[in-house]
Every structure is written in structure tokens, then in C-alpha cells.
Coordinates of N, CA and C and ligand atoms in Angstrom, one line a residue:
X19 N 0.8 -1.2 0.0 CA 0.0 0.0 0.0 C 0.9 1.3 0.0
X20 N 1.8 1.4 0.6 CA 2.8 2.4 1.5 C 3.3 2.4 -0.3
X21 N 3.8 1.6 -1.0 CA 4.5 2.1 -2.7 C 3.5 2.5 -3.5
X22 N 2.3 1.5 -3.7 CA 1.4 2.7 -4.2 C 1.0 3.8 -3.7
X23 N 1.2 4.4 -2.7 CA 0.8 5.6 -2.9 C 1.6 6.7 -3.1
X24 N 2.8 6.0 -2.9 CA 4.1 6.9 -3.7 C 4.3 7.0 -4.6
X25 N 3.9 6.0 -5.5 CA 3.9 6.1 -7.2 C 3.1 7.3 -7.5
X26 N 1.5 7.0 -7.3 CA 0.2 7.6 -7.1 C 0.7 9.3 -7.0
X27 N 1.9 9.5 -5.6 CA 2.1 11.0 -6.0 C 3.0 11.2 -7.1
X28 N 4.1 10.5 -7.4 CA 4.4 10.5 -8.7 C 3.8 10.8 -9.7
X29 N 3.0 10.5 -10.0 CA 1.8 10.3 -11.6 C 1.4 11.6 -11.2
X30 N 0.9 12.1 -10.0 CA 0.4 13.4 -9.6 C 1.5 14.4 -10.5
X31 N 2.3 14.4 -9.6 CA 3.5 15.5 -9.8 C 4.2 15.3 -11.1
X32 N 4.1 14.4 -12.2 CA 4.4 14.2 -13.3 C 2.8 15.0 -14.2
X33 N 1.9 14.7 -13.8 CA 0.9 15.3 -14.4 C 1.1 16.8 -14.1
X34 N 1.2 17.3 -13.2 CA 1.1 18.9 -12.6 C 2.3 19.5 -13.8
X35 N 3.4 18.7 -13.6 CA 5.0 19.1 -14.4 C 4.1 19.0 -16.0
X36 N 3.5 17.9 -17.0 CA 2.6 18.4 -17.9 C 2.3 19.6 -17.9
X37 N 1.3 19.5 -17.1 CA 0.3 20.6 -17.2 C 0.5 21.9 -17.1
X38 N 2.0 22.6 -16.8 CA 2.9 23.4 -16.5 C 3.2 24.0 -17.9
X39 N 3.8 22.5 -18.4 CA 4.9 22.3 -20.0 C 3.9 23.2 -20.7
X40 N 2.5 22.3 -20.5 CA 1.5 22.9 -21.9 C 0.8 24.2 -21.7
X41 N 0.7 24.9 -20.1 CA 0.7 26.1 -20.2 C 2.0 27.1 -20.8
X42 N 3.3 26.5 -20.5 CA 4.2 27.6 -20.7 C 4.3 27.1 -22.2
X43 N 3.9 26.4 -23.1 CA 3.9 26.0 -24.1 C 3.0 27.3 -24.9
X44 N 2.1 27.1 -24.6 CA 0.7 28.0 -25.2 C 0.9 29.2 -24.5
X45 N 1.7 30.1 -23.8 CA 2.1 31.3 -23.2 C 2.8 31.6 -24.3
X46 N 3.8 30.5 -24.8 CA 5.1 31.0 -25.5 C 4.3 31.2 -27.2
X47 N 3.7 30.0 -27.5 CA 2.7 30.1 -28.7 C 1.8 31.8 -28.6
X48 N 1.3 32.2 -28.2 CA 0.6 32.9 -27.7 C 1.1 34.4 -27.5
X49 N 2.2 34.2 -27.4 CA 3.7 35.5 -27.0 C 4.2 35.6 -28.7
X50 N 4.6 34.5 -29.1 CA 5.0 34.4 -30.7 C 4.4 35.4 -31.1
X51 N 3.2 34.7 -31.2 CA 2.2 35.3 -32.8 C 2.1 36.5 -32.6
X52 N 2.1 37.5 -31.3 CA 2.0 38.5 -31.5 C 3.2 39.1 -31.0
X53 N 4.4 38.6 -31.6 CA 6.0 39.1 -31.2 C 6.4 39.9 -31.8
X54 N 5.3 40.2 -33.1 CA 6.1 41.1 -34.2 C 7.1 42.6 -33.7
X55 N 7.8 43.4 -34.5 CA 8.5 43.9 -33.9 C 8.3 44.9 -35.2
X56 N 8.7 46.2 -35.0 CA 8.8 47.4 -35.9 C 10.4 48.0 -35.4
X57 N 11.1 47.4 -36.3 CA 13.1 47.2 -36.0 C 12.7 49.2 -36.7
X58 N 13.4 50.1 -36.1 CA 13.8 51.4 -36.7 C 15.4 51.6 -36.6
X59 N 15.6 51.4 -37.9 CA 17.2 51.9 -38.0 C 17.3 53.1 -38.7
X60 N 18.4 54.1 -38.0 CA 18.4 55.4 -38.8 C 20.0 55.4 -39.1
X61 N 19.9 56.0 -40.1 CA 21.8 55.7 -40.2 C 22.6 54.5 -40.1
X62 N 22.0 53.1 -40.8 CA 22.4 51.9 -40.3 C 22.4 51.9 -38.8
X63 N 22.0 52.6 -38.0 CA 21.8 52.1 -36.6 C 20.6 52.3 -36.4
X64 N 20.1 50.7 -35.3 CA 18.6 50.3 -35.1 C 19.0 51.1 -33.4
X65 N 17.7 52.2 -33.1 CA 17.6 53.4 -32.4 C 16.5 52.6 -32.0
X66 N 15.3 52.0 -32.1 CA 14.3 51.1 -31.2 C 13.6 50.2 -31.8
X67 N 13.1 49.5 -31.3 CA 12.2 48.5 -31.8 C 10.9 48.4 -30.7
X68 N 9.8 48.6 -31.5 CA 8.1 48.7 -31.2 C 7.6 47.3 -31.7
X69 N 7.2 46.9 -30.5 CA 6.1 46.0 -30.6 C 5.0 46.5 -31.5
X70 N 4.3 45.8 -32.3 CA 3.4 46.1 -32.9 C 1.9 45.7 -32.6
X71 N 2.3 44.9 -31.3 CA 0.7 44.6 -30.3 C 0.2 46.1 -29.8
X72 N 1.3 46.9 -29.6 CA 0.9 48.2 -28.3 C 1.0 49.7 -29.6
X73 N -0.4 50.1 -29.7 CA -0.3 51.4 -30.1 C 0.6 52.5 -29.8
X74 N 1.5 53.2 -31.0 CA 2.1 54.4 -30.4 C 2.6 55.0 -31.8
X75 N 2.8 56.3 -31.2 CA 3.1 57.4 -32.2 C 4.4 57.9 -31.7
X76 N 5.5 57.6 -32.4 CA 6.8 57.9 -32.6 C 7.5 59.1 -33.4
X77 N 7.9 60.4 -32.8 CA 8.5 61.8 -33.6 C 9.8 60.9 -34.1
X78 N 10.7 60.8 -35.4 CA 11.9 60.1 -35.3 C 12.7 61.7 -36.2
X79 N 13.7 61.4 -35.9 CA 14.5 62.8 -36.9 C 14.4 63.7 -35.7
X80 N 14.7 64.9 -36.6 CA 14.3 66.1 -35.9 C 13.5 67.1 -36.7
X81 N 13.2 67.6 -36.0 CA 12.2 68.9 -36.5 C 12.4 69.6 -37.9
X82 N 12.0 69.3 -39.0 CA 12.2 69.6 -40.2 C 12.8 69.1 -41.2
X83 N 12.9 67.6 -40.6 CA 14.1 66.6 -41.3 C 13.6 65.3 -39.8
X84 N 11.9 65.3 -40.1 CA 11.6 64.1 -39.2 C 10.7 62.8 -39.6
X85 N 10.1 61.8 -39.3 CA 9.1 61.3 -40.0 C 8.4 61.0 -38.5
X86 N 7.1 60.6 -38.7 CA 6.4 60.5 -37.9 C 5.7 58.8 -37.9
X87 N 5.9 57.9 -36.8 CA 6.2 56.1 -37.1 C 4.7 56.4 -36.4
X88 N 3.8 55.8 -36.7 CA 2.5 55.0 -36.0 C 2.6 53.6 -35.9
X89 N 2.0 53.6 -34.8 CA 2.0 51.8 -34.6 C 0.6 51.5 -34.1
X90 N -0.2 50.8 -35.1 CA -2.1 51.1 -35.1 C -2.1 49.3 -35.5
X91 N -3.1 49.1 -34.9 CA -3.8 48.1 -35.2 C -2.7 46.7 -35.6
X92 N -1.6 46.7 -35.3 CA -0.3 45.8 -35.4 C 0.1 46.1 -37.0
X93 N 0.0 47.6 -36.8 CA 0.8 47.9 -38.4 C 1.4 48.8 -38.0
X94 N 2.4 49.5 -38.8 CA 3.8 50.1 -38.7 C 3.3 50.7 -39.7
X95 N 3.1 52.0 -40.0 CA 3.2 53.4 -41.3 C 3.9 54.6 -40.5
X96 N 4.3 55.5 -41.6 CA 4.8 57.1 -41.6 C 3.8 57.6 -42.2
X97 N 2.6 58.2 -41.1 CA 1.8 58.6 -41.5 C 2.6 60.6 -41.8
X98 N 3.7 61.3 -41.5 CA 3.8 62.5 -41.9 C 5.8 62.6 -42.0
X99 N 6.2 63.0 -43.0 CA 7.6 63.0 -43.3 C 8.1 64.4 -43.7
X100 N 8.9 65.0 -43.4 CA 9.4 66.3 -43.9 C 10.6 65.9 -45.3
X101 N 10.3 64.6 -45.7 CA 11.3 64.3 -46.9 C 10.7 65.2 -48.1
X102 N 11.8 65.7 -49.2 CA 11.0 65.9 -50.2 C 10.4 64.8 -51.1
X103 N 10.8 63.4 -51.1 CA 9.7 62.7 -52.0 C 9.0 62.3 -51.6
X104 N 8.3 61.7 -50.0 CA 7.3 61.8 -49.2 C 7.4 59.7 -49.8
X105 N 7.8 59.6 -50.6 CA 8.4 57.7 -50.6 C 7.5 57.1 -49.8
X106 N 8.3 57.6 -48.1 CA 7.7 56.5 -46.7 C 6.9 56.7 -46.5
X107 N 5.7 57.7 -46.9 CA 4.5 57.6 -46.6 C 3.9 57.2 -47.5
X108 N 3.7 57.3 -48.7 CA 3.1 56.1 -49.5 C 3.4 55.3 -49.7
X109 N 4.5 54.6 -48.9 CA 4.5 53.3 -48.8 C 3.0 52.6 -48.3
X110 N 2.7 53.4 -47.3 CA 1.8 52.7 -46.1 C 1.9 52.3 -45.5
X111 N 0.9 51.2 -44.6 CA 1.3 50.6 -43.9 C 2.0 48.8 -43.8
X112 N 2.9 48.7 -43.2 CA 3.3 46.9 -43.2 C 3.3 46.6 -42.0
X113 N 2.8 45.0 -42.0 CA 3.1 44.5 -40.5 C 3.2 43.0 -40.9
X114 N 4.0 42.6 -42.0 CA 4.5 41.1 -41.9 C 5.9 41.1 -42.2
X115 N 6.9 40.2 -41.4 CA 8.0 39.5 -41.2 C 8.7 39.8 -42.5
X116 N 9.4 40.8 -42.6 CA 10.2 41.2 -43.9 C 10.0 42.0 -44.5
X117 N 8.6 42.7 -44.1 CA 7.9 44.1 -44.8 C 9.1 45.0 -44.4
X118 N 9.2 46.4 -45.2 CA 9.7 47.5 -44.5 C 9.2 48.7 -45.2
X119 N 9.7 49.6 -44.3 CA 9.4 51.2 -44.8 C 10.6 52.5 -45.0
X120 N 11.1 52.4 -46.5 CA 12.2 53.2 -46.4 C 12.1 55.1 -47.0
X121 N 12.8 55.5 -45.6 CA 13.0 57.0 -46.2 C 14.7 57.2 -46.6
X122 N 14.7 57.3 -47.9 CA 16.5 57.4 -48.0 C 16.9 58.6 -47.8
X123 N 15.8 60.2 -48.2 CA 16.4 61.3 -47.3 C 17.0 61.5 -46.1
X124 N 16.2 60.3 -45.1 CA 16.1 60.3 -43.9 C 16.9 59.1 -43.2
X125 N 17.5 58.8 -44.6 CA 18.5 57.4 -44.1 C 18.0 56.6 -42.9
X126 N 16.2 56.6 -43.3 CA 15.6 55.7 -42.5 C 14.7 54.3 -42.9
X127 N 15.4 52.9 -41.9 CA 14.2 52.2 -42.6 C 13.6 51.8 -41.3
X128 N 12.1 51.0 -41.7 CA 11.5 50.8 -40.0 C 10.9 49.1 -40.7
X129 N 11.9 48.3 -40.5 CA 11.5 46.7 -41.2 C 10.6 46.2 -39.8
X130 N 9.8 45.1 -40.5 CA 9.2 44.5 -39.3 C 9.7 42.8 -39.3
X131 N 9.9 42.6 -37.9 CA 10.6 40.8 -37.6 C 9.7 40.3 -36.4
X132 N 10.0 39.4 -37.2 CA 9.1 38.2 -35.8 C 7.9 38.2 -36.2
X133 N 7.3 37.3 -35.5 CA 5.6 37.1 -35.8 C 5.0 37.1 -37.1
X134 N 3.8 37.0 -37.4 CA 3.1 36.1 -38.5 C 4.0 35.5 -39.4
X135 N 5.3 34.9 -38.8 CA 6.1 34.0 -39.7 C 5.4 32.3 -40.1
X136 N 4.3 32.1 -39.0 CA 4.0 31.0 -39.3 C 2.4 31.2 -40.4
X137 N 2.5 30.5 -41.5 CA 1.5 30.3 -42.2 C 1.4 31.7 -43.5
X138 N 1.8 32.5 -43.1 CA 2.1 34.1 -44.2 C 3.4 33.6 -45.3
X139 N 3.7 32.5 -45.3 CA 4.9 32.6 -46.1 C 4.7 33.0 -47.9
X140 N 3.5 32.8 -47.7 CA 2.9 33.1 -49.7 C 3.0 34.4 -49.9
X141 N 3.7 35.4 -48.9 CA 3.2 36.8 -48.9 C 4.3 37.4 -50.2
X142 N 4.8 36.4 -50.8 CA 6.2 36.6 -52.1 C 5.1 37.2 -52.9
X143 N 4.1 36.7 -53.4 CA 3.3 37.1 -54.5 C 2.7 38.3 -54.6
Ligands
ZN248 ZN1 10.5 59.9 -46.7

């Protein structure tokens, strides 16, 4: 009796250690998908990187030589640029794994990494 019921917490405590695995499994699943990232490099140097879960409006440059980064809805656009060919704003908006947004006035690009890499791969066409 006294070994069965030592096993018995074994199977317990092997079950609990599961049930652990497959929460921090589906935390990490669940963290992925929305891991994406909005990389901003200005002058070959990356100056921040935004999540594209969390809304926000970024001044980059400076005043008269600036672009303006939104982060809406898990997309990345320049919605206002002081470039003279205005390029990075009609780009629009991107929010998949390889997308980017370049101002060459502004010797700026704002690429996006991580997330929707699983299943978007058709995005070549
Ligand atoms: Zn521009």
C-alpha cells in the first residue's frame, strides 16, 4: 500500500509538471504570434524597436528633417515625413515578417521581424 501511494504522487507530480509544460507551451505560442517587432534603424543604426501589439506614435529625426512612425492596429506606417519625395508615406502601412518602410532622405528604414512567420509565407506574390 505504503508504494502505491508513492507512485500515485508521482503520476500526480508528473501530471502537474505536464500541465505546467503545456501552459508555458501556449504562453510561448501565444507571445510568438503577436511578437512582431517594428526594427527602426536610422543611419544603419537600429535606435528602437516597437512592438506592434501596443499602439504608439513615434517623432523620429528632428524637426524639419523628421518622419512620424504610427503603430495602429499591429501595423507600422509614416503617417507625416518632412522628406522631399514623401516615398515612406506612400508606402503605407506593413506589419509582416520582412515588410519595411524606407526614407532614403532620412536614411531611414522601419522593417518588421518576428511574428506572422508561421503560415504568411505566400506573402512573395
Ligand atoms: Zn521619406
Amino acid at each position: 500500500m505504503e508504494w502505491l501511494k508513492t507512485h500515485r504522487n508521482d503520476v500526480i507530480l508528473i501530471a502537474v509538471l505536464v500541465a505546467l509544460g503545456g501552459a508555458l507551451m501556449l504562453w510561448l505560442g501565444l507571445t510568438r504570434q503577436t511578437g512582431g517587432v517594428a526594427r527602426v534603424q536610422i543611419d544603419g543604426e537600429t535606435v528602437m524597436e516597437l512592438p506592434l501589439s501596443q499602439d504608439a506614435r513615434v517623432e523620429l529625426g528632428e524637426p524639419g528633417r523628421g518622419n512620424l512612425l504610427i503603430i495602429e492596429d499591429g501595423t507600422a506606417r509614416v503617417e507625416r515625413a518632412d522628406c522631399p519625395d514623401q516615398v515612406c508615406v506612400r508606402q503605407g502601412a506593413v506589419r509582416y515578417n520582412g515588410e519595411s518602410i524606407v526614407c532614403l532622405p532620412h536614411k531611414l528604414i522601419v522593417s518588421i521581424e518576428g511574428g506572422g512567420s508561421n503560415g504568411v509565407d505566400g506573402s512573395t506574390g
